[in-house]
């Protein structure tokens, strides 16, 4: 028997720090093994458990095989239909809405990060090809911190995470890489092997905290005050380089007055929960440079989150760590390396002038309900499961009732597909070509098509091409999306000569041999001017003031008003990513997903014991859980892994920042409050 065995280069496209390189073994057209790609200079041939589970993911019996239609909506009465019928139904509705309202504004999309491959921007490109339409803006994850860095330093470009191996001290501030970024541990451990200390700051005693030399447990939402307290201590000790500050920092005089008059170490210790000894330990870490500071996205998921990131960034810069090899602030690399030709292609003049409406992704349903002239009538959902991950579900339910056609593209049935009229089966990463960058490391890779599509699954790009053909067949030139271009055509277009130069390759085909590191421009360890209006690091930002935020870096206390006594924290599950992977038996984590963790005192006050069945509730909703008593959780805090029904409890609050970088404030997920009662 002849065996046809091939190895392909793939990339994990999940919304994760790692964007891992994968080698896929395919035998006679079937994926039989995945392993890490040793040519990837960041992930070095290793995967997490979710990566190794891809063979089950691809061939899961729960995967969608064919286009489906549900009638009536929400009934669960699904019928298999052909692709031609599905696409024609969608195209006819788009055209009918255009004729009814005189534009395509009644048609819109809500798409996010279920697949971060660049060619998945084909959804945005498809709607751009319609001219007028309704789209999204904002970011669910990290926009408040992005604004904070822009107000301080004028850009979001930070440090290469591989440089962390050169640090003398490492501060992990509200991040849990043992669960969410396992590959970074190799660089952390290289530094520790050379004597670097590891200090972890977190409200929760995480697996990462357990590995630290020092763990500082902090009260939720007080991170900015801890940063101010550390700076107050260093200032009192006269250990700041004032000559450096005068040359490179704007607003020092006002900030010095703030430290002197308004920051008390004793009060900061009482509010943050960090003892004075811990504040001093943290100060000494920053004074023995280079000290690397990794700020997790959870730090900015409070209503004062952006201001907290500004404070931590100020601590890093005023102690001169930003300019030390191995030191500096690590948050993300949001550089827009690619121009995203696939969603920003030129339009005909008449379409360039067509009106486009943009809705906040966090409050999409509320804003969509308010639309008039015309109202939103067709909604396309892809790479997003708002009925599992979104907030304010009462608005989503109301919006569903007014929509005339809901189309969802996904690999599995879920809470959002259950609301659809038409569901289209999406391709897995192994069934399509794609191109990948990363918001954390600097490696670029091509994802090869390794296997045939699963039954009738199609990629977002193929769907966009097919729908455009049908639209233009029904009405010539209705859409200007360049449907003739294949995935490889788009990859070639995205890899411009400038990008090829930064990758140190001559042509895009060289990426088919393995990932390459992108040489970032404009990120230097030399002390030089910042791209701000003052040319300096800005403790005082006019841009922040113009956006009705504190001009000065300072701690902004949260104003908490809730009839519910327990703050709900919703960290990432170990073996899921948001609502993804839960279909896989290899990654069964029902125990974790069923639990609510409480402090022993909070449990005793409610007469709750280990394994009791309880209802977790607030005025937004409720869900059932099983009690786990955790003595390491602060009193007044409960913890539930995100996913499934947890989102029913989220309060829908905004962070303080996000408008500058994404057009909308971020989501203050951690400003949600609940009660726990015995079932």
XYZ file of C-alpha atoms in Angstrom:
679
model
C 0.000 0.000 0.000
C 1.407 3.372 -1.013
C 1.426 5.977 1.742
C 1.462 9.639 0.830
C 2.877 11.455 3.871
C 3.617 15.187 3.853
C 4.532 17.821 6.427
C 3.067 21.331 6.266
C 3.772 24.595 8.077
C 0.780 25.853 10.047
C 0.093 28.506 12.656
C -2.298 28.504 15.591
C -4.606 31.485 14.910
C -6.229 31.803 18.319
C -6.457 35.059 20.277
C -3.418 34.281 22.397
C 0.002 35.728 23.207
C 1.776 32.875 21.429
C 0.618 32.436 17.783
C 2.539 29.137 17.768
C 4.303 27.608 14.802
C 3.010 24.128 13.958
C 4.244 21.244 11.816
C 1.330 19.157 10.556
C 1.761 15.603 9.380
C -0.762 14.614 6.716
C -1.123 11.044 5.525
C -3.263 10.274 2.493
C -5.036 13.601 2.870
C -5.762 13.229 6.595
C -4.219 15.203 9.438
C -2.679 12.593 11.752
C -0.310 14.618 13.953
C 0.533 18.160 14.987
C 3.744 19.214 16.710
C 5.593 22.419 17.370
C 7.726 23.926 14.626
C 11.355 24.147 15.865
C 12.068 26.822 13.227
C 9.790 29.252 15.035
C 12.175 31.425 17.032
C 9.694 32.246 19.785
C 7.730 29.035 20.328
C 10.735 26.755 19.579
C 8.864 23.602 18.680
C 6.479 23.472 21.629
C 2.695 23.734 21.814
C 0.182 24.010 24.622
C -2.436 21.321 25.229
C -4.936 23.152 23.015
C -2.471 23.001 20.141
C -1.858 19.292 20.511
C -5.631 18.728 20.528
C -6.049 20.051 16.975
C -6.404 16.586 15.445
C -9.539 16.075 17.537
C -10.669 19.636 16.794
C -10.437 19.167 13.016
C -12.305 15.858 12.940
C -14.712 16.460 15.793
C -18.114 14.864 15.111
C -19.620 18.140 16.325
C -18.083 20.204 13.520
C -20.461 21.825 11.098
C -20.404 20.027 7.766
C -22.892 21.858 5.558
C -24.747 25.177 5.332
C -27.863 25.068 7.489
C -31.085 27.046 7.637
C -33.210 27.378 10.767
C -36.922 28.076 10.597
C -38.429 29.545 12.598
C -35.508 31.310 14.224
C -34.582 29.864 17.606
C -36.670 26.731 17.083
C -33.773 24.330 16.643
C -35.421 23.145 13.440
C -32.382 22.992 11.146
C -32.348 21.958 7.512
C -29.328 21.289 5.351
C -29.156 23.562 2.324
C -26.671 23.913 -0.522
C -24.033 26.633 -0.678
C -25.717 28.071 -3.758
C -29.039 28.334 -1.933
C -27.419 29.887 1.151
C -25.440 32.451 -0.837
C -28.352 33.375 -3.080
C -30.649 33.841 -0.074
C -28.118 36.181 1.551
C -27.387 38.057 -1.669
C -31.061 38.603 -2.462
C -31.670 39.993 1.022
C -28.700 42.396 0.741
C -29.956 43.650 -2.617
C -33.554 43.908 -1.400
C -32.453 45.954 1.638
C -30.385 48.187 -0.631
C -33.390 48.839 -2.836
C -35.676 49.390 0.136
C -33.437 51.941 1.894
C -31.308 53.340 -0.926
C -28.000 52.129 0.533
C -26.382 49.095 2.169
C -26.448 50.620 5.665
C -29.137 48.119 6.722
C -26.541 45.330 6.287
C -23.743 44.989 8.820
C -21.277 42.721 10.539
C -19.984 41.975 14.023
C -16.682 40.125 13.812
C -13.890 39.703 16.299
C -10.973 37.441 17.193
C -11.995 33.805 16.861
C -9.348 33.554 14.145
C -6.620 36.209 13.996
C -5.269 35.235 10.597
C -4.872 38.259 8.354
C -6.932 36.732 5.528
C -9.886 36.521 7.889
C -10.185 40.273 7.380
C -11.913 39.169 4.187
C -15.170 39.639 6.114
C -14.386 43.325 6.567
C -13.230 43.516 2.951
C -16.441 41.909 1.703
C -18.542 44.556 3.441
C -16.206 47.338 2.325
C -16.914 46.181 -1.228
C -20.575 47.092 -0.664
C -19.682 50.745 -0.096
C -22.111 51.871 2.580
C -22.612 49.357 5.409
C -22.666 49.077 9.204
C -19.428 47.962 10.874
C -17.774 47.748 14.286
C -15.059 49.632 16.111
C -13.445 49.251 19.513
C -11.660 46.370 21.173
C -12.802 43.947 23.858
C -9.354 43.209 25.269
C -6.755 45.919 25.621
C -7.833 49.347 24.404
C -7.611 51.194 27.746
C -3.976 50.201 28.163
C -3.321 51.138 24.554
C -4.586 54.654 25.181
C -2.531 54.894 28.360
C 0.686 54.167 26.489
C -0.208 56.637 23.766
C -0.874 59.420 26.267
C 2.430 58.696 27.996
C 4.764 57.901 25.134
C 2.895 58.496 21.875
C 3.002 54.922 20.634
C 2.153 51.367 21.589
C 5.409 49.821 20.359
C 7.124 48.237 23.313
C 9.809 45.662 23.950
C 10.657 42.416 22.217
C 9.500 39.736 24.703
C 12.588 37.686 23.918
C 14.623 40.474 25.571
C 13.104 39.506 28.918
C 15.823 36.837 29.105
C 18.329 39.659 29.717
C 16.577 41.194 32.739
C 17.980 41.274 36.271
C 14.509 41.470 37.705
C 11.093 40.594 36.273
C 7.770 41.970 37.519
C 4.689 40.121 36.278
C 1.894 42.579 37.001
C -1.564 41.054 36.638
C -0.515 38.427 34.118
C -0.527 34.647 34.450
C 1.759 33.192 31.753
C 1.712 29.764 33.393
C -1.844 29.624 32.067
C -2.005 32.081 29.174
C 1.501 32.401 27.668
C 3.509 29.299 28.457
C 6.256 29.941 25.896
C 7.338 33.141 27.607
C 8.514 31.030 30.529
C 11.566 29.939 28.563
C 12.752 33.563 28.390
C 11.828 34.205 32.024
C 13.716 31.102 33.103
C 16.801 32.100 31.122
C 16.918 35.291 33.154
C 16.332 33.424 36.416
C 19.123 30.976 35.577
C 21.432 34.012 35.552
C 20.152 35.213 38.924
C 17.139 37.370 38.065
C 14.404 37.629 40.682
C 10.744 37.141 39.794
C 8.091 39.238 41.541
C 4.412 38.598 40.846
C 1.601 41.076 41.564
C -1.919 39.689 41.328
C -5.203 39.635 43.171
C -5.278 35.861 42.734
C -2.654 33.371 43.849
C -2.144 31.936 40.382
C 0.166 29.145 39.170
C 2.464 31.969 38.063
C 2.422 33.544 41.532
C 3.376 30.176 43.010
C 6.608 30.286 40.998
C 7.659 33.787 42.031
C 10.409 34.710 44.463
C 8.026 37.336 45.852
C 4.245 37.436 45.568
C 2.308 40.609 46.340
C -1.444 40.130 46.620
C -3.238 43.327 45.630
C -6.822 44.456 46.027
C -8.676 44.680 42.691
C -8.418 47.988 40.846
C -5.645 49.467 43.030
C -2.656 48.738 40.785
C -2.132 52.397 39.930
C -1.890 53.311 43.603
C 0.765 50.655 44.172
C 2.827 52.150 41.345
C 2.465 55.614 42.920
C 3.484 54.266 46.322
C 6.629 52.701 44.901
C 7.556 55.987 43.223
C 6.848 57.867 46.454
C 9.225 55.575 48.341
C 11.980 55.934 45.719
C 11.498 59.726 45.630
C 11.656 59.964 49.428
C 14.888 58.009 49.352
C 16.294 60.493 46.789
C 17.070 57.655 44.394
C 15.504 59.059 41.226
C 17.829 60.497 38.568
C 16.442 64.021 38.423
C 18.817 65.083 35.636
C 17.447 62.270 33.455
C 13.899 63.256 34.352
C 14.438 66.908 33.512
C 15.800 66.002 30.082
C 13.344 63.314 29.077
C 10.128 63.682 31.090
C 7.355 66.285 30.771
C 5.258 67.244 33.797
C 7.657 66.262 36.561
C 7.025 69.299 38.744
C 3.289 68.652 38.971
C 3.877 64.939 39.488
C 6.429 65.567 42.228
C 3.898 67.757 44.034
C 1.325 64.967 43.706
C 3.712 62.404 45.207
C 4.657 64.730 48.036
C 1.186 65.967 48.978
C -1.273 63.226 48.023
C 0.455 59.851 48.211
C 0.895 58.246 51.626
C 2.744 54.951 51.895
C 0.655 53.913 54.888
C -2.643 54.690 53.181
C -1.483 53.034 49.960
C -0.577 49.907 51.882
C -3.987 49.816 53.565
C -5.907 50.359 50.302
C -3.880 48.031 48.069
C -3.420 45.336 50.698
C 0.314 45.261 49.959
C 2.414 45.589 53.140
C 5.031 48.328 53.380
C 7.753 45.707 53.171
C 6.281 44.568 49.851
C 6.241 48.141 48.519
C 9.922 48.455 49.391
C 10.743 45.062 47.830
C 9.074 46.190 44.613
C 10.986 49.483 44.674
C 14.293 47.676 45.011
C 13.410 45.552 41.964
C 13.041 48.694 39.872
C 16.218 50.248 41.210
C 18.341 47.271 40.231
C 17.977 47.657 36.488
C 17.313 46.250 34.027
C 13.893 45.362 35.398
C 11.283 43.991 32.990
C 7.606 44.737 33.714
C 4.914 42.720 31.990
C 1.505 44.340 32.449
C -1.349 41.902 31.859
C -4.545 42.879 30.086
C -6.519 42.218 33.276
C -4.960 45.294 34.925
C -6.941 47.575 32.582
C -10.274 45.749 32.895
C -11.507 48.129 35.580
C -13.124 51.537 35.227
C -9.775 53.095 36.208
C -7.685 50.581 34.218
C -6.120 52.953 31.729
C -5.013 55.284 34.486
C -3.422 52.315 36.282
C -1.420 51.407 33.186
C -0.269 55.018 32.874
C 0.986 54.814 36.452
C 2.869 51.548 35.961
C 4.391 52.883 32.746
C 5.545 55.987 34.636
C 7.196 53.789 37.269
C 9.088 51.896 34.573
C 10.241 55.062 32.799
C 11.149 57.205 35.820
C 13.402 54.410 37.094
C 15.144 54.413 33.668
C 14.248 50.796 32.989
C 12.627 51.522 29.633
C 16.046 52.278 28.192
C 17.876 49.240 29.559
C 18.429 46.069 27.521
C 16.108 43.481 29.035
C 14.134 46.040 30.994
C 11.139 48.123 30.045
C 7.386 47.756 29.767
C 5.924 44.726 28.033
C 2.254 44.983 27.142
C 1.712 44.348 23.448
C 3.154 45.217 20.054
C 0.275 46.894 18.294
C 2.149 48.246 15.301
C -0.181 47.533 12.383
C 2.772 45.899 10.652
C 0.559 45.048 7.690
C -1.478 47.608 5.751
C -4.262 44.979 5.541
C -4.830 45.294 1.824
C -7.593 42.735 2.188
C -9.832 45.156 4.065
C -8.509 48.490 2.765
C -8.437 47.968 -1.003
C -9.284 50.994 -3.187
C -12.950 51.586 -3.933
C -14.551 53.260 -6.936
C -15.101 56.996 -6.319
C -18.847 56.604 -5.814
C -18.284 53.927 -3.148
C -15.484 55.809 -1.387
C -18.033 58.540 -0.637
C -20.719 56.120 0.531
C -21.662 56.554 4.207
C -20.486 53.907 6.672
C -21.852 53.521 10.201
C -19.620 52.231 12.951
C -20.870 50.722 16.219
C -18.999 50.061 19.446
C -18.303 46.318 19.575
C -18.800 46.274 23.356
C -22.247 47.870 23.111
C -23.086 46.703 19.615
C -26.605 45.492 20.352
C -27.644 48.635 22.251
C -26.333 50.929 19.531
C -27.814 48.803 16.758
C -31.241 49.001 18.379
C -31.045 52.784 18.233
C -30.283 52.915 14.505
C -32.854 54.507 12.250
C -32.983 55.607 8.645
C -32.303 52.782 8.075
C -32.422 50.330 10.971
C -30.040 47.374 10.965
C -31.821 44.459 9.285
C -29.079 42.006 8.258
C -26.289 40.948 10.605
C -23.250 38.826 9.698
C -21.424 37.287 12.676
C -18.011 35.654 12.299
C -15.159 34.754 14.677
C -17.347 35.965 17.527
C -19.811 34.400 19.968
C -21.490 37.361 21.713
C -24.224 35.240 23.269
C -21.494 33.469 25.255
C -18.938 36.255 25.646
C -20.860 39.509 25.289
C -22.512 41.693 27.902
C -26.040 43.080 28.170
C -27.694 40.030 26.676
C -31.142 41.575 27.065
C -30.203 43.989 24.253
C -28.950 41.168 22.065
C -32.218 39.283 22.506
C -34.186 42.382 21.543
C -31.950 43.027 18.533
C -32.452 39.484 17.266
C -36.190 40.062 17.199
C -35.866 43.045 14.829
C -33.336 41.559 12.403
C -34.626 40.058 9.179
C -31.605 37.867 8.449
C -28.858 36.624 10.765
C -25.895 34.805 9.227
C -23.274 33.135 11.433
C -20.010 31.615 10.202
C -18.502 29.093 12.612
C -17.022 25.631 13.017
C -19.384 24.472 15.763
C -22.880 25.145 16.968
C -22.938 27.515 19.930
C -25.094 30.069 21.738
C -24.874 32.529 18.832
C -25.486 30.092 15.988
C -28.653 29.108 17.872
C -30.009 32.589 17.034
C -29.158 32.422 13.322
C -31.278 31.990 10.232
C -28.350 30.648 8.221
C -25.172 29.028 9.546
C -22.175 28.599 7.252
C -19.478 26.006 8.094
C -16.040 27.570 8.543
C -12.726 25.990 7.609
C -10.183 25.024 10.237
C -6.662 26.523 10.059
C -5.433 23.369 8.328
C -7.903 23.736 5.458
C -6.876 27.207 4.245
C -3.909 29.424 3.487
C -3.330 32.376 5.796
C -0.740 34.846 7.034
C -0.011 35.561 10.677
C 1.618 38.241 12.759
C 1.327 38.446 16.552
C 0.390 41.106 19.091
C 3.120 39.844 21.460
C 6.183 38.462 19.668
C 7.642 39.572 16.334
C 7.534 36.417 14.202
C 5.644 36.306 10.893
C 4.496 33.037 9.332
C 2.447 31.639 6.479
C -0.163 29.020 7.282
C -0.293 26.384 4.540
C -3.364 24.542 3.397
C -2.599 21.016 4.572
C -5.809 19.014 4.064
C -9.007 19.205 2.018
C -11.952 21.049 3.586
C -13.999 19.198 6.172
C -17.071 18.228 4.118
C -18.312 21.596 2.738
C -16.444 23.974 5.069
C -15.046 27.162 3.522
C -12.696 29.895 4.678
C -13.861 33.451 5.343
C -12.006 34.530 2.209
C -13.641 31.871 0.055
C -17.058 32.803 1.423
C -16.400 36.483 0.659
C -15.328 35.635 -2.883
C -18.317 33.362 -3.475
C -20.893 35.814 -2.099
C -19.436 38.639 -4.168
C -19.745 36.540 -7.316
C -23.396 35.815 -6.555
C -24.152 39.488 -5.775
C -22.550 40.669 -9.000
C -24.259 37.911 -10.936
C -27.631 39.098 -9.689
C -26.756 42.767 -10.152
C -23.586 43.632 -12.066
C -20.972 45.704 -10.191
C -22.996 45.639 -6.978
C -19.810 44.883 -4.990
C -16.245 45.938 -5.696
C -14.597 43.272 -3.532
C -11.872 41.727 -5.762
C -13.250 38.194 -5.705
C -10.803 37.029 -8.373
C -7.861 37.158 -5.933
C -6.909 33.873 -4.266
C -5.453 33.449 -0.803
C -1.915 33.366 -2.199
C -2.635 36.523 -4.219
C -3.623 38.305 -1.005
C -0.617 36.976 0.919
C 1.685 38.322 -1.783
C -0.082 41.704 -1.640
C 0.199 41.904 2.139
C 3.948 41.157 2.051
C 5.006 44.469 0.560
C 8.640 45.185 -0.389
C 9.061 47.155 2.835
C 7.847 44.238 4.948
C 10.012 41.765 3.038
C 12.999 43.971 3.807
C 12.162 43.978 7.518
C 11.860 40.172 7.373
C 15.223 39.990 5.572
C 13.850 37.910 2.705
C 13.676 38.546 -1.030
C 10.233 37.136 -1.810
C 7.152 35.886 -0.025
C 7.765 32.259 -1.026
C 10.653 32.102 1.453
C 8.075 32.151 4.249
C 6.836 28.791 2.993
C 10.062 27.367 4.422
C 9.381 28.674 7.911
C 8.658 31.765 10.055
C 10.827 34.886 10.030
C 11.312 37.583 12.631
C 10.174 41.083 11.771
C 12.759 43.738 12.612
C 10.794 46.470 14.334
C 11.511 50.024 13.338
C 11.578 52.927 15.727
C 12.032 50.840 18.878
C 15.377 51.772 20.366
C 16.982 51.351 23.752
C 18.766 54.641 23.284
C 17.366 57.571 25.221
C 15.826 59.742 22.548
C 12.802 61.846 21.871
C 9.339 60.362 22.169
C 6.744 60.769 19.402
C 4.653 63.052 21.618
C 3.782 66.706 21.280
C 6.488 67.585 23.822
C 9.070 65.142 22.486
C 9.252 63.648 25.987
C 7.616 60.978 28.095
C 4.429 62.669 29.328
C 3.514 62.538 32.980
C 1.226 65.399 31.954
C -0.760 64.769 28.756
C -2.782 67.440 26.993
C -4.417 64.720 24.903
C -5.721 62.999 28.029
C -7.114 66.290 29.327
C -8.823 67.000 25.999
C -10.543 63.631 26.322
C -11.798 64.616 29.793
C -9.311 62.383 31.604
C -6.754 63.343 34.245
C -3.926 65.131 32.489
C -1.511 63.951 35.186
C -0.451 60.392 35.836
C -2.073 59.679 39.198
C -4.175 57.079 40.956
C -7.866 57.379 40.283
C -9.947 55.615 42.893
C -12.946 53.594 41.734
C -16.408 54.747 42.757
C -18.177 51.529 43.636
C -21.949 51.583 43.939
C -23.575 48.166 43.846
C -26.244 46.454 45.925
C -24.259 43.238 45.507
C -21.342 42.616 47.892
C -18.942 40.369 45.943
C -16.691 41.470 43.078
C -16.663 38.932 40.243
C -13.358 38.169 38.518
C -13.493 36.075 35.340
C -10.002 34.883 34.345
C -9.222 32.723 31.343
C -9.847 28.999 31.627
C -6.776 26.764 31.423
C -7.824 24.649 28.450
C -10.311 26.883 26.678
C -9.987 30.174 24.899
C -13.126 32.184 25.542
C -15.821 29.798 24.252
C -13.533 27.774 21.987
C -12.355 24.160 22.493
C -15.173 23.165 24.833
C -16.357 20.548 22.342
C -13.160 18.522 22.739
C -13.135 15.529 25.058
C -9.344 15.764 25.333
C -9.723 19.116 27.043
C -12.692 18.350 29.257
C -12.667 20.867 32.074
C -16.208 20.672 33.336
C -14.995 20.791 36.949
C -13.359 24.171 36.411
C -16.237 25.600 34.423
C -18.801 24.503 37.036
C -17.028 26.143 39.969
C -17.332 29.438 41.820
C -14.413 30.084 44.158
C -14.975 31.942 47.433
C -12.893 33.050 50.383
C -13.616 30.934 53.519
C -15.049 33.940 55.408
C -17.416 34.797 52.561
C -18.527 31.170 52.397
C -19.081 30.987 56.162
C -21.153 34.174 56.173
C -23.450 32.534 53.624
C -23.477 29.147 55.344
C -21.827 27.573 52.301
C -19.602 24.529 52.272
C -17.306 22.917 49.716
C -19.230 21.417 46.753
C -22.522 23.076 47.714
C -24.685 23.887 44.710
C -25.344 27.620 44.529
C -26.852 30.310 42.376
C -24.619 33.267 41.462
C -26.790 36.261 40.671
C -27.197 39.968 40.165
C -29.706 42.209 38.415
C -28.331 41.118 35.025
C -28.840 37.384 35.333
C -27.926 34.247 37.216
C -26.141 30.948 36.774
C -25.653 27.788 38.775
C -22.289 26.734 40.128
C -20.597 24.485 42.667
C -18.685 26.010 45.585
C -14.927 25.749 45.853
C -13.453 27.356 48.960
C -10.099 28.981 48.300
C -8.224 30.543 51.254
C -5.978 32.486 48.858
C -8.797 34.587 47.384
C -9.270 37.995 49.044
C -12.422 38.463 51.027
C -15.139 40.119 48.952
C -13.983 38.517 45.680
C -15.397 35.509 43.835
C -13.840 33.829 40.808
C -15.533 32.090 37.877
C -13.751 31.073 34.692
C -15.050 32.945 31.664
C -17.262 31.136 29.200
C -20.633 29.407 29.057
C -23.118 31.384 31.207
C -20.687 33.574 33.164
C -21.243 36.494 30.788
C -24.849 36.847 31.959
C -23.482 38.461 35.119
C -21.236 41.062 33.484
C -22.236 44.626 34.221
C -21.496 46.190 30.832
C -19.275 48.890 32.346
C -16.654 50.852 30.406
C -13.011 51.419 31.142
C -11.757 54.976 31.399
C -9.793 54.883 28.130
C -9.740 53.333 24.674
C -11.208 56.018 22.419
C -7.858 57.325 21.204
C -6.575 54.013 19.819
C -9.734 52.066 18.956
C -12.552 54.613 18.885
C -14.293 53.286 22.006
C -13.610 52.705 25.676
C -12.752 49.159 26.660
C -14.828 46.724 28.666
C -14.485 46.889 32.454
C -15.182 43.183 32.847
C -13.955 43.159 36.448
C -16.372 45.846 37.631
C -19.170 43.314 38.003
C -20.732 42.486 41.363
C -22.746 39.464 42.445
C -24.247 37.560 45.355
C -23.910 33.820 45.963
C -26.785 31.903 47.530
C -27.412 28.260 48.260
C -29.529 26.688 45.563
